[in-house]
Amino acid sequence: MKKDLGIIPAVYPMPVLMVAAYDKNDKVNVMNVAWGQICDEDKIILFIGEGKRTWLNIQESKAFTVALADRAHMDVADFFGIASGNKIDDKFERTGYHAVASDKVHAPIIEEFPLVMECELLEFLHSDHVDGIVGRIVNVKAEESVLSEGNKVEPEKLNAILFDQFRNGYYVVGEKVGKAWNAGAGLMKK
């Protein structure tokens, strides 16, 4: 029997996304965004509140990058989520991390994270119920160390962390338990 739990954000797991953008002076800012998702083959949506430093920077620069946080950099990824760029002016500098300019969009790439999507701004969503940013993914870059021989990202090598909203924890992707678009194929024959 199921038990009532009330209203909780019960989607598990959530990606831990590092969203980076330049301000008007090309200063790097990075934000940890747990509420974001791919919304088409070449589009990503990030649910970021209007007025956040990252929102304002993307509004100015019209571009951003999204990196997947990994186990090796979990402490800094968490810091990017608990520290506000509106309150801590040297937020990025405190980490000692390094940024390089994307060659595809006007946004920084944080070198320490192994996989990054380079995105151009498509639109801001703002309503009584949701604030979001939609971007077009124009390119994905990945460290060779997380790729297979066929240049496919291997999740076991990526060690991307996931956010657990039930217990406020970070977890790493585990074993593969089935093949997508195949595990349920037997039911198609009934």
mmCIF file with all atom_site columns, C-alpha atoms in Angstrom:
data_model
loop_
_atom_site.group_PDB
_atom_site.id
_atom_site.type_symbol
_atom_site.label_atom_id
_atom_site.label_alt_id
_atom_site.label_comp_id
_atom_site.label_asym_id
_atom_site.label_entity_id
_atom_site.label_seq_id
_atom_site.pdbx_PDB_ins_code
_atom_site.Cartn_x
_atom_site.Cartn_y
_atom_site.Cartn_z
_atom_site.occupancy
_atom_site.B_iso_or_equiv
_atom_site.pdbx_formal_charge
_atom_site.auth_seq_id
_atom_site.auth_comp_id
_atom_site.auth_asym_id
_atom_site.auth_atom_id
_atom_site.pdbx_PDB_model_num
ATOM 1   C CA . MET A 1 1   ? 0.000  0.000  0.000   1.00 0.00 ? 1   MET A CA 1
ATOM 2   C CA . LYS A 1 2   ? 1.298  3.456  -0.886  1.00 0.00 ? 2   LYS A CA 1
ATOM 3   C CA . LYS A 1 3   ? 1.645  6.116  1.795   1.00 0.00 ? 3   LYS A CA 1
ATOM 4   C CA . ASP A 1 4   ? 0.886  9.834  1.285   1.00 0.00 ? 4   ASP A CA 1
ATOM 5   C CA . LEU A 1 5   ? 4.092  11.895 1.387   1.00 0.00 ? 5   LEU A CA 1
ATOM 6   C CA . GLY A 1 6   ? 2.632  15.294 0.627   1.00 0.00 ? 6   GLY A CA 1
ATOM 7   C CA . ILE A 1 7   ? 4.091  17.619 -1.958  1.00 0.00 ? 7   ILE A CA 1
ATOM 8   C CA . ILE A 1 8   ? 7.745  16.870 -2.686  1.00 0.00 ? 8   ILE A CA 1
ATOM 9   C CA . PRO A 1 9   ? 9.865  17.129 -5.860  1.00 0.00 ? 9   PRO A CA 1
ATOM 10  C CA . ALA A 1 10  ? 9.718  13.378 -6.535  1.00 0.00 ? 10  ALA A CA 1
ATOM 11  C CA . VAL A 1 11  ? 11.668 13.086 -9.784  1.00 0.00 ? 11  VAL A CA 1
ATOM 12  C CA . TYR A 1 12  ? 14.757 10.929 -9.378  1.00 0.00 ? 12  TYR A CA 1
ATOM 13  C CA . PRO A 1 13  ? 17.484 11.140 -10.425 1.00 0.00 ? 13  PRO A CA 1
ATOM 14  C CA . MET A 1 14  ? 18.225 14.729 -11.424 1.00 0.00 ? 14  MET A CA 1
ATOM 15  C CA . PRO A 1 15  ? 21.340 15.751 -13.349 1.00 0.00 ? 15  PRO A CA 1
ATOM 16  C CA . VAL A 1 16  ? 23.844 18.083 -11.703 1.00 0.00 ? 16  VAL A CA 1
ATOM 17  C CA . LEU A 1 17  ? 24.469 20.737 -14.339 1.00 0.00 ? 17  LEU A CA 1
ATOM 18  C CA . MET A 1 18  ? 27.165 23.401 -14.196 1.00 0.00 ? 18  MET A CA 1
ATOM 19  C CA . VAL A 1 19  ? 25.872 26.389 -16.158 1.00 0.00 ? 19  VAL A CA 1
ATOM 20  C CA . ALA A 1 20  ? 28.525 28.965 -17.060 1.00 0.00 ? 20  ALA A CA 1
ATOM 21  C CA . ALA A 1 21  ? 28.176 32.365 -18.703 1.00 0.00 ? 21  ALA A CA 1
ATOM 22  C CA . TYR A 1 22  ? 30.113 35.582 -19.056 1.00 0.00 ? 22  TYR A CA 1
ATOM 23  C CA . ASP A 1 23  ? 28.924 38.866 -17.631 1.00 0.00 ? 23  ASP A CA 1
ATOM 24  C CA . LYS A 1 24  ? 29.145 42.129 -19.601 1.00 0.00 ? 24  LYS A CA 1
ATOM 25  C CA . ASN A 1 25  ? 32.874 42.343 -18.748 1.00 0.00 ? 25  ASN A CA 1
ATOM 26  C CA . ASP A 1 26  ? 33.567 38.702 -19.736 1.00 0.00 ? 26  ASP A CA 1
ATOM 27  C CA . LYS A 1 27  ? 33.891 37.635 -16.107 1.00 0.00 ? 27  LYS A CA 1
ATOM 28  C CA . VAL A 1 28  ? 33.078 33.944 -15.556 1.00 0.00 ? 28  VAL A CA 1
ATOM 29  C CA . ASN A 1 29  ? 30.130 32.895 -13.419 1.00 0.00 ? 29  ASN A CA 1
ATOM 30  C CA . VAL A 1 30  ? 29.041 29.293 -12.806 1.00 0.00 ? 30  VAL A CA 1
ATOM 31  C CA . MET A 1 31  ? 25.831 28.014 -11.242 1.00 0.00 ? 31  MET A CA 1
ATOM 32  C CA . ASN A 1 32  ? 24.785 24.522 -10.161 1.00 0.00 ? 32  ASN A CA 1
ATOM 33  C CA . VAL A 1 33  ? 21.387 23.760 -11.699 1.00 0.00 ? 33  VAL A CA 1
ATOM 34  C CA . ALA A 1 34  ? 19.641 20.534 -10.671 1.00 0.00 ? 34  ALA A CA 1
ATOM 35  C CA . TRP A 1 35  ? 16.403 21.384 -12.431 1.00 0.00 ? 35  TRP A CA 1
ATOM 36  C CA . GLY A 1 36  ? 17.256 21.152 -16.100 1.00 0.00 ? 36  GLY A CA 1
ATOM 37  C CA . GLN A 1 37  ? 16.756 18.705 -18.920 1.00 0.00 ? 37  GLN A CA 1
ATOM 38  C CA . ILE A 1 38  ? 17.195 17.985 -22.613 1.00 0.00 ? 38  ILE A CA 1
ATOM 39  C CA . CYS A 1 39  ? 13.941 19.058 -24.291 1.00 0.00 ? 39  CYS A CA 1
ATOM 40  C CA . ASP A 1 40  ? 14.699 18.165 -27.943 1.00 0.00 ? 40  ASP A CA 1
ATOM 41  C CA . GLU A 1 41  ? 17.569 16.638 -29.936 1.00 0.00 ? 41  GLU A CA 1
ATOM 42  C CA . ASP A 1 42  ? 19.445 19.927 -29.883 1.00 0.00 ? 42  ASP A CA 1
ATOM 43  C CA . LYS A 1 43  ? 17.767 21.860 -27.063 1.00 0.00 ? 43  LYS A CA 1
ATOM 44  C CA . ILE A 1 44  ? 18.142 22.116 -23.307 1.00 0.00 ? 44  ILE A CA 1
ATOM 45  C CA . ILE A 1 45  ? 15.921 23.819 -20.753 1.00 0.00 ? 45  ILE A CA 1
ATOM 46  C CA . LEU A 1 46  ? 17.220 25.164 -17.466 1.00 0.00 ? 46  LEU A CA 1
ATOM 47  C CA . PHE A 1 47  ? 14.833 26.211 -14.730 1.00 0.00 ? 47  PHE A CA 1
ATOM 48  C CA . ILE A 1 48  ? 16.652 29.222 -13.311 1.00 0.00 ? 48  ILE A CA 1
ATOM 49  C CA . GLY A 1 49  ? 14.883 31.997 -11.450 1.00 0.00 ? 49  GLY A CA 1
ATOM 50  C CA . GLU A 1 50  ? 14.733 35.411 -13.039 1.00 0.00 ? 50  GLU A CA 1
ATOM 51  C CA . GLY A 1 51  ? 17.214 37.780 -11.425 1.00 0.00 ? 51  GLY A CA 1
ATOM 52  C CA . LYS A 1 52  ? 19.845 35.142 -10.648 1.00 0.00 ? 52  LYS A CA 1
ATOM 53  C CA . ARG A 1 53  ? 23.333 36.206 -11.732 1.00 0.00 ? 53  ARG A CA 1
ATOM 54  C CA . THR A 1 54  ? 23.427 33.420 -14.324 1.00 0.00 ? 54  THR A CA 1
ATOM 55  C CA . TRP A 1 55  ? 20.051 34.515 -15.753 1.00 0.00 ? 55  TRP A CA 1
ATOM 56  C CA . LEU A 1 56  ? 21.296 38.098 -16.067 1.00 0.00 ? 56  LEU A CA 1
ATOM 57  C CA . ASN A 1 57  ? 24.588 37.011 -17.651 1.00 0.00 ? 57  ASN A CA 1
ATOM 58  C CA . ILE A 1 58  ? 22.855 34.831 -20.240 1.00 0.00 ? 58  ILE A CA 1
ATOM 59  C CA . GLN A 1 59  ? 20.484 37.696 -20.994 1.00 0.00 ? 59  GLN A CA 1
ATOM 60  C CA . GLU A 1 60  ? 23.557 39.863 -21.693 1.00 0.00 ? 60  GLU A CA 1
ATOM 61  C CA . SER A 1 61  ? 25.760 37.355 -23.556 1.00 0.00 ? 61  SER A CA 1
ATOM 62  C CA . LYS A 1 62  ? 23.048 35.324 -25.369 1.00 0.00 ? 62  LYS A CA 1
ATOM 63  C CA . ALA A 1 63  ? 25.068 32.136 -24.759 1.00 0.00 ? 63  ALA A CA 1
ATOM 64  C CA . PHE A 1 64  ? 26.083 29.669 -22.053 1.00 0.00 ? 64  PHE A CA 1
ATOM 65  C CA . THR A 1 65  ? 27.725 26.307 -21.497 1.00 0.00 ? 65  THR A CA 1
ATOM 66  C CA . VAL A 1 66  ? 26.371 23.363 -19.541 1.00 0.00 ? 66  VAL A CA 1
ATOM 67  C CA . ALA A 1 67  ? 28.819 20.850 -18.063 1.00 0.00 ? 67  ALA A CA 1
ATOM 68  C CA . LEU A 1 68  ? 27.954 17.617 -16.314 1.00 0.00 ? 68  LEU A CA 1
ATOM 69  C CA . ALA A 1 69  ? 29.376 17.625 -12.801 1.00 0.00 ? 69  ALA A CA 1
ATOM 70  C CA . ASP A 1 70  ? 31.401 14.534 -11.967 1.00 0.00 ? 70  ASP A CA 1
ATOM 71  C CA . ARG A 1 71  ? 32.497 12.691 -8.843  1.00 0.00 ? 71  ARG A CA 1
ATOM 72  C CA . ALA A 1 72  ? 36.036 14.123 -8.894  1.00 0.00 ? 72  ALA A CA 1
ATOM 73  C CA . HIS A 1 73  ? 34.699 17.701 -8.780  1.00 0.00 ? 73  HIS A CA 1
ATOM 74  C CA . MET A 1 74  ? 31.658 17.231 -6.527  1.00 0.00 ? 74  MET A CA 1
ATOM 75  C CA . ASP A 1 75  ? 32.862 19.648 -3.832  1.00 0.00 ? 75  ASP A CA 1
ATOM 76  C CA . VAL A 1 76  ? 33.225 22.551 -6.262  1.00 0.00 ? 76  VAL A CA 1
ATOM 77  C CA . ALA A 1 77  ? 29.984 21.622 -8.033  1.00 0.00 ? 77  ALA A CA 1
ATOM 78  C CA . ASP A 1 78  ? 28.194 21.818 -4.686  1.00 0.00 ? 78  ASP A CA 1
ATOM 79  C CA . PHE A 1 79  ? 29.872 25.156 -3.896  1.00 0.00 ? 79  PHE A CA 1
ATOM 80  C CA . PHE A 1 80  ? 28.590 26.533 -7.216  1.00 0.00 ? 80  PHE A CA 1
ATOM 81  C CA . GLY A 1 81  ? 25.104 25.661 -5.954  1.00 0.00 ? 81  GLY A CA 1
ATOM 82  C CA . ILE A 1 82  ? 25.300 27.070 -2.432  1.00 0.00 ? 82  ILE A CA 1
ATOM 83  C CA . ALA A 1 83  ? 27.220 30.269 -3.243  1.00 0.00 ? 83  ALA A CA 1
ATOM 84  C CA . SER A 1 84  ? 25.354 33.084 -4.972  1.00 0.00 ? 84  SER A CA 1
ATOM 85  C CA . GLY A 1 85  ? 27.135 35.121 -7.624  1.00 0.00 ? 85  GLY A CA 1
ATOM 86  C CA . ASN A 1 86  ? 24.956 38.031 -6.510  1.00 0.00 ? 86  ASN A CA 1
ATOM 87  C CA . LYS A 1 87  ? 26.560 37.863 -3.033  1.00 0.00 ? 87  LYS A CA 1
ATOM 88  C CA . ILE A 1 88  ? 30.072 36.480 -3.654  1.00 0.00 ? 88  ILE A CA 1
ATOM 89  C CA . ASP A 1 89  ? 31.895 38.493 -6.308  1.00 0.00 ? 89  ASP A CA 1
ATOM 90  C CA . ASP A 1 90  ? 34.868 36.107 -6.568  1.00 0.00 ? 90  ASP A CA 1
ATOM 91  C CA . LYS A 1 91  ? 32.802 32.913 -6.603  1.00 0.00 ? 91  LYS A CA 1
ATOM 92  C CA . PHE A 1 92  ? 34.572 31.324 -9.588  1.00 0.00 ? 92  PHE A CA 1
ATOM 93  C CA . GLU A 1 93  ? 38.031 32.535 -8.602  1.00 0.00 ? 93  GLU A CA 1
ATOM 94  C CA . ARG A 1 94  ? 37.737 30.966 -5.122  1.00 0.00 ? 94  ARG A CA 1
ATOM 95  C CA . THR A 1 95  ? 37.679 27.489 -6.648  1.00 0.00 ? 95  THR A CA 1
ATOM 96  C CA . GLY A 1 96  ? 41.013 27.775 -8.468  1.00 0.00 ? 96  GLY A CA 1
ATOM 97  C CA . TYR A 1 97  ? 39.315 26.273 -11.535 1.00 0.00 ? 97  TYR A CA 1
ATOM 98  C CA . HIS A 1 98  ? 40.144 27.324 -15.086 1.00 0.00 ? 98  HIS A CA 1
ATOM 99  C CA . ALA A 1 99  ? 37.945 28.606 -17.888 1.00 0.00 ? 99  ALA A CA 1
ATOM 100 C CA . VAL A 1 100 ? 38.635 28.894 -21.587 1.00 0.00 ? 100 VAL A CA 1
ATOM 101 C CA . ALA A 1 101 ? 36.491 30.629 -24.164 1.00 0.00 ? 101 ALA A CA 1
ATOM 102 C CA . SER A 1 102 ? 34.268 28.418 -26.270 1.00 0.00 ? 102 SER A CA 1
ATOM 103 C CA . ASP A 1 103 ? 35.101 28.568 -29.959 1.00 0.00 ? 103 ASP A CA 1
ATOM 104 C CA . LYS A 1 104 ? 31.408 28.051 -30.815 1.00 0.00 ? 104 LYS A CA 1
ATOM 105 C CA . VAL A 1 105 ? 29.514 30.513 -28.567 1.00 0.00 ? 105 VAL A CA 1
ATOM 106 C CA . HIS A 1 106 ? 30.354 33.510 -26.378 1.00 0.00 ? 106 HIS A CA 1
ATOM 107 C CA . ALA A 1 107 ? 30.587 31.543 -23.114 1.00 0.00 ? 107 ALA A CA 1
ATOM 108 C CA . PRO A 1 108 ? 33.252 29.990 -20.878 1.00 0.00 ? 108 PRO A CA 1
ATOM 109 C CA . ILE A 1 109 ? 34.118 26.303 -20.740 1.00 0.00 ? 109 ILE A CA 1
ATOM 110 C CA . ILE A 1 110 ? 35.186 25.121 -17.297 1.00 0.00 ? 110 ILE A CA 1
ATOM 111 C CA . GLU A 1 111 ? 38.172 22.907 -18.032 1.00 0.00 ? 111 GLU A CA 1
ATOM 112 C CA . GLU A 1 112 ? 37.859 20.649 -14.977 1.00 0.00 ? 112 GLU A CA 1
ATOM 113 C CA . PHE A 1 113 ? 34.477 19.168 -15.946 1.00 0.00 ? 113 PHE A CA 1
ATOM 114 C CA . PRO A 1 114 ? 34.867 16.361 -18.539 1.00 0.00 ? 114 PRO A CA 1
ATOM 115 C CA . LEU A 1 115 ? 31.789 17.003 -20.716 1.00 0.00 ? 115 LEU A CA 1
ATOM 116 C CA . VAL A 1 116 ? 30.301 20.310 -21.820 1.00 0.00 ? 116 VAL A CA 1
ATOM 117 C CA . MET A 1 117 ? 27.485 21.473 -24.090 1.00 0.00 ? 117 MET A CA 1
ATOM 118 C CA . GLU A 1 118 ? 27.994 24.815 -25.853 1.00 0.00 ? 118 GLU A CA 1
ATOM 119 C CA . CYS A 1 119 ? 24.652 26.590 -26.174 1.00 0.00 ? 119 CYS A CA 1
ATOM 120 C CA . GLU A 1 120 ? 23.162 29.686 -27.723 1.00 0.00 ? 120 GLU A CA 1
ATOM 121 C CA . LEU A 1 121 ? 20.167 31.332 -26.097 1.00 0.00 ? 121 LEU A CA 1
ATOM 122 C CA . LEU A 1 122 ? 16.840 30.642 -27.807 1.00 0.00 ? 122 LEU A CA 1
ATOM 123 C CA . GLU A 1 123 ? 14.383 32.130 -25.322 1.00 0.00 ? 123 GLU A CA 1
ATOM 124 C CA . PHE A 1 124 ? 13.530 32.992 -21.750 1.00 0.00 ? 124 PHE A CA 1
ATOM 125 C CA . LEU A 1 125 ? 10.353 31.565 -20.287 1.00 0.00 ? 125 LEU A CA 1
ATOM 126 C CA . HIS A 1 126 ? 8.633  33.591 -17.614 1.00 0.00 ? 126 HIS A CA 1
ATOM 127 C CA . SER A 1 127 ? 5.155  33.010 -16.295 1.00 0.00 ? 127 SER A CA 1
ATOM 128 C CA . ASP A 1 128 ? 3.353  32.923 -12.985 1.00 0.00 ? 128 ASP A CA 1
ATOM 129 C CA . HIS A 1 129 ? 4.478  29.302 -12.612 1.00 0.00 ? 129 HIS A CA 1
ATOM 130 C CA . VAL A 1 130 ? 7.892  28.873 -14.202 1.00 0.00 ? 130 VAL A CA 1
ATOM 131 C CA . ASP A 1 131 ? 11.099 30.669 -15.081 1.00 0.00 ? 131 ASP A CA 1
ATOM 132 C CA . GLY A 1 132 ? 13.377 29.009 -17.562 1.00 0.00 ? 132 GLY A CA 1
ATOM 133 C CA . ILE A 1 133 ? 16.016 29.380 -20.212 1.00 0.00 ? 133 ILE A CA 1
ATOM 134 C CA . VAL A 1 134 ? 15.939 27.408 -23.451 1.00 0.00 ? 134 VAL A CA 1
ATOM 135 C CA . GLY A 1 135 ? 19.154 27.009 -25.381 1.00 0.00 ? 135 GLY A CA 1
ATOM 136 C CA . ARG A 1 136 ? 20.206 25.360 -28.610 1.00 0.00 ? 136 ARG A CA 1
ATOM 137 C CA . ILE A 1 137 ? 23.106 22.953 -28.199 1.00 0.00 ? 137 ILE A CA 1
ATOM 138 C CA . VAL A 1 138 ? 25.518 23.872 -30.988 1.00 0.00 ? 138 VAL A CA 1
ATOM 139 C CA . ASN A 1 139 ? 28.299 21.490 -29.939 1.00 0.00 ? 139 ASN A CA 1
ATOM 140 C CA . VAL A 1 140 ? 29.354 19.006 -27.273 1.00 0.00 ? 140 VAL A CA 1
ATOM 141 C CA . LYS A 1 141 ? 32.962 18.590 -26.168 1.00 0.00 ? 141 LYS A CA 1
ATOM 142 C CA . ALA A 1 142 ? 34.281 15.690 -24.061 1.00 0.00 ? 142 ALA A CA 1
ATOM 143 C CA . GLU A 1 143 ? 37.630 14.683 -22.649 1.00 0.00 ? 143 GLU A CA 1
ATOM 144 C CA . GLU A 1 144 ? 39.073 11.663 -24.450 1.00 0.00 ? 144 GLU A CA 1
ATOM 145 C CA . SER A 1 145 ? 39.284 9.895  -21.077 1.00 0.00 ? 145 SER A CA 1
ATOM 146 C CA . VAL A 1 146 ? 35.467 9.519  -20.949 1.00 0.00 ? 146 VAL A CA 1
ATOM 147 C CA . LEU A 1 147 ? 35.064 8.269  -24.530 1.00 0.00 ? 147 LEU A CA 1
ATOM 148 C CA . SER A 1 148 ? 35.001 4.790  -26.031 1.00 0.00 ? 148 SER A CA 1
ATOM 149 C CA . GLU A 1 149 ? 37.131 3.901  -29.049 1.00 0.00 ? 149 GLU A CA 1
ATOM 150 C CA . GLY A 1 150 ? 34.164 4.936  -31.216 1.00 0.00 ? 150 GLY A CA 1
ATOM 151 C CA . ASN A 1 151 ? 34.016 8.379  -29.569 1.00 0.00 ? 151 ASN A CA 1
ATOM 152 C CA . LYS A 1 152 ? 30.858 7.633  -27.594 1.00 0.00 ? 152 LYS A CA 1
ATOM 153 C CA . VAL A 1 153 ? 30.565 8.910  -24.033 1.00 0.00 ? 153 VAL A CA 1
ATOM 154 C CA . GLU A 1 154 ? 30.859 6.036  -21.552 1.00 0.00 ? 154 GLU A CA 1
ATOM 155 C CA . PRO A 1 155 ? 28.839 6.810  -18.409 1.00 0.00 ? 155 PRO A CA 1
ATOM 156 C CA . GLU A 1 156 ? 31.078 4.586  -16.254 1.00 0.00 ? 156 GLU A CA 1
ATOM 157 C CA . LYS A 1 157 ? 34.085 6.701  -17.233 1.00 0.00 ? 157 LYS A CA 1
ATOM 158 C CA . LEU A 1 158 ? 32.224 10.016 -17.002 1.00 0.00 ? 158 LEU A CA 1
ATOM 159 C CA . ASN A 1 159 ? 31.277 9.435  -13.347 1.00 0.00 ? 159 ASN A CA 1
ATOM 160 C CA . ALA A 1 160 ? 28.551 12.068 -13.612 1.00 0.00 ? 160 ALA A CA 1
ATOM 161 C CA . ILE A 1 161 ? 26.900 12.822 -10.301 1.00 0.00 ? 161 ILE A CA 1
ATOM 162 C CA . LEU A 1 162 ? 23.149 12.781 -9.846  1.00 0.00 ? 162 LEU A CA 1
ATOM 163 C CA . PHE A 1 163 ? 21.111 14.725 -7.322  1.00 0.00 ? 163 PHE A CA 1
ATOM 164 C CA . ASP A 1 164 ? 18.737 12.849 -5.024  1.00 0.00 ? 164 ASP A CA 1
ATOM 165 C CA . GLN A 1 165 ? 16.011 15.255 -3.905  1.00 0.00 ? 165 GLN A CA 1
ATOM 166 C CA . PHE A 1 166 ? 14.607 12.737 -1.407  1.00 0.00 ? 166 PHE A CA 1
ATOM 167 C CA . ARG A 1 167 ? 17.688 12.766 0.846   1.00 0.00 ? 167 ARG A CA 1
ATOM 168 C CA . ASN A 1 168 ? 19.702 15.719 -0.533  1.00 0.00 ? 168 ASN A CA 1
ATOM 169 C CA . GLY A 1 169 ? 22.502 13.464 -1.720  1.00 0.00 ? 169 GLY A CA 1
ATOM 170 C CA . TYR A 1 170 ? 24.794 13.064 -4.694  1.00 0.00 ? 170 TYR A CA 1
ATOM 171 C CA . TYR A 1 171 ? 25.190 9.689  -6.374  1.00 0.00 ? 171 TYR A CA 1
ATOM 172 C CA . VAL A 1 172 ? 27.161 8.322  -9.304  1.00 0.00 ? 172 VAL A CA 1
ATOM 173 C CA . VAL A 1 173 ? 25.558 6.470  -12.218 1.00 0.00 ? 173 VAL A CA 1
ATOM 174 C CA . GLY A 1 174 ? 25.657 2.719  -11.622 1.00 0.00 ? 174 GLY A CA 1
ATOM 175 C CA . GLU A 1 175 ? 25.490 -0.371 -13.738 1.00 0.00 ? 175 GLU A CA 1
ATOM 176 C CA . LYS A 1 176 ? 23.672 -0.703 -17.053 1.00 0.00 ? 176 LYS A CA 1
ATOM 177 C CA . VAL A 1 177 ? 20.589 -2.857 -16.514 1.00 0.00 ? 177 VAL A CA 1
ATOM 178 C CA . GLY A 1 178 ? 18.996 -2.856 -19.954 1.00 0.00 ? 178 GLY A CA 1
ATOM 179 C CA . LYS A 1 179 ? 19.049 -1.494 -23.469 1.00 0.00 ? 179 LYS A CA 1
ATOM 180 C CA . ALA A 1 180 ? 16.734 1.428  -24.266 1.00 0.00 ? 180 ALA A CA 1
ATOM 181 C CA . TRP A 1 181 ? 14.214 0.926  -27.082 1.00 0.00 ? 181 TRP A CA 1
ATOM 182 C CA . ASN A 1 182 ? 14.799 -2.806 -26.707 1.00 0.00 ? 182 ASN A CA 1
ATOM 183 C CA . ALA A 1 183 ? 13.982 -3.945 -23.134 1.00 0.00 ? 183 ALA A CA 1
ATOM 184 C CA . GLY A 1 184 ? 10.235 -3.720 -23.787 1.00 0.00 ? 184 GLY A CA 1
ATOM 185 C CA . ALA A 1 185 ? 10.291 -4.894 -27.411 1.00 0.00 ? 185 ALA A CA 1
ATOM 186 C CA . GLY A 1 186 ? 8.846  -8.301 -26.516 1.00 0.00 ? 186 GLY A CA 1
ATOM 187 C CA . LEU A 1 187 ? 5.559  -6.675 -25.536 1.00 0.00 ? 187 LEU A CA 1
ATOM 188 C CA . MET A 1 188 ? 5.223  -5.252 -29.067 1.00 0.00 ? 188 MET A CA 1
ATOM 189 C CA . LYS A 1 189 ? 4.487  -8.762 -30.385 1.00 0.00 ? 189 LYS A CA 1
ATOM 190 C CA . LYS A 1 190 ? 1.387  -9.408 -28.222 1.00 0.00 ? 190 LYS A CA 1
#
